[in-house]
Amino acid sequence: MQLVVARIGRAHGIKGEVTVEVRTDEPELRLAPGAVLATDPASTGPLTIETGRVHSGRLLLRFEGVRDRTAAEALRNTLLIADVDPDERPEEDDEYYDHQLIDLDVVLTDGTEVGRITEISHLPSQDLFIVERPDGTEVMVPFVEEIVTEIDLDEQRAVIDPPPGLIDDRAEIASARDDESGADETDGNDD
């Protein structure tokens, strides 16, 4: 199975280094010197990582055969793809690869069907499950332990305990205006 592990950014310096947007929780494994990665577009690869280092909080990579800024800039926006055994699991018990989560059934803690995961959206603050409901609509579920209470890969399901309003219309709306005593209600018309 192939997984996107990074996207190449802009060139850094004049000796062929590039910045990369890391898309894996295991960069030390997937983006190590000597790793051979497929690319999208395929015409730019495969690429073999020669060196890697962190500079100002960003990962910089140099690939074999890329020796100057022009060659590095030509790789910009290329996706780096690693071959991964589909049965391989991350080292931590509470971590998952996207391909393990796609197509899981999503149910509430009482067993009520919500839908199935069709996509994982990786945002800076948290990951989101994009869940397709039986009626074809989609709902976004934050992948945080307070909401996603269980992932059961053997049963192919994710159990969620969402707050009111996340997947239904029963939102509890609280307003500071509700607490004001003696406030006159108006219809919004000033006559």
Tab-separated table of C-alpha atoms in Angstrom:
chain	number	residue	atom	x	y	z
A	1	MET	CA	0.000	0.000	0.000
A	2	GLN	CA	1.224	3.489	-0.787
A	3	LEU	CA	0.911	6.392	1.657
A	4	VAL	CA	1.662	10.063	1.100
A	5	VAL	CA	4.279	10.943	3.729
A	6	ALA	CA	5.245	14.499	2.703
A	7	ARG	CA	4.851	17.286	0.184
A	8	ILE	CA	7.923	19.097	-1.104
A	9	GLY	CA	7.913	22.839	-0.498
A	10	ARG	CA	10.272	25.487	-1.738
A	11	ALA	CA	13.986	25.240	-2.244
A	12	HIS	CA	16.192	26.143	0.716
A	13	GLY	CA	19.593	27.622	-0.043
A	14	ILE	CA	21.609	26.929	-3.170
A	15	LYS	CA	22.777	23.334	-2.641
A	16	GLY	CA	19.590	21.422	-3.494
A	17	GLU	CA	17.807	21.248	-0.152
A	18	VAL	CA	14.021	21.543	0.004
A	19	THR	CA	11.534	22.182	2.779
A	20	VAL	CA	8.915	19.495	3.255
A	21	GLU	CA	5.429	19.489	4.726
A	22	VAL	CA	5.454	16.280	6.752
A	23	ARG	CA	2.305	14.145	6.473
A	24	THR	CA	3.320	11.219	8.637
A	25	ASP	CA	3.603	10.697	12.376
A	26	GLU	CA	6.808	8.734	11.749
A	27	PRO	CA	9.111	11.044	9.779
A	28	GLU	CA	12.208	9.466	11.345
A	29	LEU	CA	11.149	6.159	9.766
A	30	ARG	CA	9.605	7.269	6.459
A	31	LEU	CA	11.912	10.206	5.636
A	32	ALA	CA	15.271	8.830	6.764
A	33	PRO	CA	18.425	9.037	4.632
A	34	GLY	CA	18.446	6.174	2.159
A	35	ALA	CA	14.640	5.976	1.867
A	36	VAL	CA	13.454	5.613	-1.717
A	37	LEU	CA	10.108	7.290	-2.294
A	38	ALA	CA	7.706	7.244	-5.184
A	39	THR	CA	6.358	10.618	-6.285
A	40	ASP	CA	3.231	12.278	-7.591
A	41	PRO	CA	3.705	13.302	-10.314
A	42	ALA	CA	5.511	10.055	-11.069
A	43	SER	CA	7.775	11.758	-13.623
A	44	THR	CA	9.777	13.469	-10.839
A	45	GLY	CA	10.715	10.264	-9.073
A	46	PRO	CA	11.531	7.977	-7.557
A	47	LEU	CA	13.596	10.079	-5.175
A	48	THR	CA	16.209	8.798	-2.725
A	49	ILE	CA	16.770	10.848	0.404
A	50	GLU	CA	20.445	11.718	0.803
A	51	THR	CA	20.286	13.910	3.917
A	52	GLY	CA	17.739	15.351	6.278
A	53	ARG	CA	17.884	17.948	9.019
A	54	VAL	CA	15.640	20.269	10.981
A	55	HIS	CA	16.188	24.002	10.518
A	56	SER	CA	14.026	26.603	12.312
A	57	GLY	CA	11.376	23.985	13.027
A	58	ARG	CA	11.112	22.760	9.415
A	59	LEU	CA	12.402	19.523	7.965
A	60	LEU	CA	14.883	20.003	5.135
A	61	LEU	CA	15.730	17.145	2.770
A	62	ARG	CA	18.285	16.721	0.022
A	63	PHE	CA	17.769	14.051	-2.627
A	64	GLU	CA	20.408	12.152	-4.570
A	65	GLY	CA	21.113	13.898	-7.867
A	66	VAL	CA	19.580	17.237	-6.790
A	67	ARG	CA	22.545	19.571	-6.395
A	68	ASP	CA	21.314	23.129	-6.949
A	69	ARG	CA	18.446	25.482	-6.231
A	70	THR	CA	16.979	25.194	-9.742
A	71	ALA	CA	16.703	21.401	-9.523
A	72	ALA	CA	15.273	21.659	-5.991
A	73	GLU	CA	12.690	24.256	-7.037
A	74	ALA	CA	11.573	21.965	-9.900
A	75	LEU	CA	10.416	19.455	-7.241
A	76	ARG	CA	8.094	21.951	-5.525
A	77	ASN	CA	4.605	20.561	-4.675
A	78	THR	CA	5.668	16.983	-5.438
A	79	LEU	CA	4.083	14.428	-3.112
A	80	LEU	CA	6.423	11.849	-1.558
A	81	ILE	CA	4.912	8.373	-1.326
A	82	ALA	CA	6.163	5.452	0.774
A	83	ASP	CA	5.328	1.785	0.296
A	84	VAL	CA	3.852	0.439	3.526
A	85	ASP	CA	2.726	-3.064	4.418
A	86	PRO	CA	-1.086	-2.822	4.758
A	87	ASP	CA	-0.955	-4.869	7.967
A	88	GLU	CA	1.670	-2.612	9.556
A	89	ARG	CA	0.460	-0.591	12.519
A	90	PRO	CA	1.982	2.480	14.181
A	91	GLU	CA	4.081	1.882	17.286
A	92	GLU	CA	1.616	3.585	19.661
A	93	ASP	CA	-1.636	1.764	20.510
A	94	ASP	CA	-3.788	4.875	20.035
A	95	GLU	CA	-2.362	5.832	16.604
A	96	TYR	CA	-3.696	4.734	13.236
A	97	TYR	CA	-2.852	5.093	9.578
A	98	ASP	CA	-5.504	6.797	7.458
A	99	HIS	CA	-6.076	3.646	5.404
A	100	GLN	CA	-7.026	1.768	8.600
A	101	LEU	CA	-9.742	4.315	9.401
A	102	ILE	CA	-11.276	4.827	5.959
A	103	ASP	CA	-14.542	2.872	5.573
A	104	LEU	CA	-14.960	2.204	9.305
A	105	ASP	CA	-18.601	2.255	10.418
A	106	VAL	CA	-19.303	5.105	12.826
A	107	VAL	CA	-21.787	4.418	15.628
A	108	LEU	CA	-22.904	6.194	18.775
A	109	THR	CA	-22.151	4.667	22.178
A	110	ASP	CA	-25.669	3.150	22.182
A	111	GLY	CA	-25.012	1.463	18.804
A	112	THR	CA	-27.003	3.912	16.656
A	113	GLU	CA	-25.542	4.076	13.152
A	114	VAL	CA	-24.103	7.440	12.118
A	115	GLY	CA	-22.390	6.518	8.832
A	116	ARG	CA	-18.943	5.556	7.572
A	117	ILE	CA	-15.623	7.352	7.407
A	118	THR	CA	-14.837	8.420	3.841
A	119	GLU	CA	-11.899	10.755	4.466
A	120	ILE	CA	-9.496	11.971	7.137
A	121	SER	CA	-8.809	15.704	7.104
A	122	HIS	CA	-5.531	16.697	8.780
A	123	LEU	CA	-5.796	20.196	10.184
A	124	PRO	CA	-3.142	22.012	12.224
A	125	SER	CA	-5.139	21.791	15.459
A	126	GLN	CA	-6.677	18.316	15.077
A	127	ASP	CA	-7.728	15.641	12.631
A	128	LEU	CA	-11.317	15.303	11.424
A	129	PHE	CA	-13.245	12.265	10.259
A	130	ILE	CA	-15.424	13.068	7.263
A	131	VAL	CA	-18.389	10.750	7.821
A	132	GLU	CA	-20.917	9.993	5.090
A	133	ARG	CA	-24.356	9.456	6.568
A	134	PRO	CA	-26.848	6.941	5.136
A	135	ASP	CA	-28.800	9.804	3.487
A	136	GLY	CA	-25.654	10.904	1.592
A	137	THR	CA	-24.922	14.002	3.692
A	138	GLU	CA	-21.592	14.443	5.432
A	139	VAL	CA	-20.695	15.314	8.989
A	140	MET	CA	-17.268	16.228	10.363
A	141	VAL	CA	-16.243	14.542	13.599
A	142	PRO	CA	-13.141	15.777	15.454
A	143	PHE	CA	-10.768	12.852	16.063
A	144	VAL	CA	-10.229	13.589	19.746
A	145	GLU	CA	-10.561	11.092	22.581
A	146	GLU	CA	-13.403	13.043	24.236
A	147	ILE	CA	-15.568	12.368	21.140
A	148	VAL	CA	-14.082	9.257	19.505
A	149	THR	CA	-14.228	6.872	22.444
A	150	GLU	CA	-13.183	3.671	20.668
A	151	ILE	CA	-11.580	2.489	17.433
A	152	ASP	CA	-12.121	-1.226	16.873
A	153	LEU	CA	-10.252	-2.339	13.760
A	154	ASP	CA	-11.332	-5.970	14.202
A	155	GLU	CA	-15.018	-4.966	14.194
A	156	GLN	CA	-14.340	-2.209	11.627
A	157	ARG	CA	-16.064	0.515	13.641
A	158	ALA	CA	-15.470	3.801	15.414
A	159	VAL	CA	-17.599	4.580	18.458
A	160	ILE	CA	-18.339	8.249	19.096
A	161	ASP	CA	-19.940	10.199	21.945
A	162	PRO	CA	-20.597	13.579	20.296
A	163	PRO	CA	-21.718	16.714	22.121
A	164	PRO	CA	-25.245	17.949	21.303
A	165	GLY	CA	-25.427	19.558	17.882
A	166	LEU	CA	-22.372	17.886	16.354
A	167	ILE	CA	-24.272	15.296	14.344
A	168	ASP	CA	-27.879	16.330	14.965
A	169	ASP	CA	-29.991	19.436	15.369
A	170	ARG	CA	-30.337	19.213	19.149
A	171	ALA	CA	-27.781	21.902	19.897
A	172	GLU	CA	-28.061	23.506	23.275
A	173	ILE	CA	-27.549	27.197	22.745
A	174	ALA	CA	-26.657	29.268	25.761
A	175	SER	CA	-26.613	33.024	25.633
A	176	ALA	CA	-25.624	35.662	28.117
A	177	ARG	CA	-28.857	37.458	27.199
A	178	ASP	CA	-30.846	34.580	28.704
A	179	ASP	CA	-29.414	35.473	32.102
A	180	GLU	CA	-30.338	39.151	31.991
A	181	SER	CA	-33.139	39.804	34.427
A	182	GLY	CA	-35.754	42.387	33.722
A	183	ALA	CA	-34.746	42.821	30.098
A	184	ASP	CA	-37.621	43.922	27.904
A	185	GLU	CA	-38.364	41.801	24.896
A	186	THR	CA	-38.797	43.719	21.685
A	187	ASP	CA	-39.708	42.672	18.218
A	188	GLY	CA	-36.775	44.558	16.734
A	189	ASN	CA	-38.915	47.456	15.443
A	190	ASP	CA	-38.304	50.844	16.951
A	191	ASP	CA	-41.514	52.790	16.400
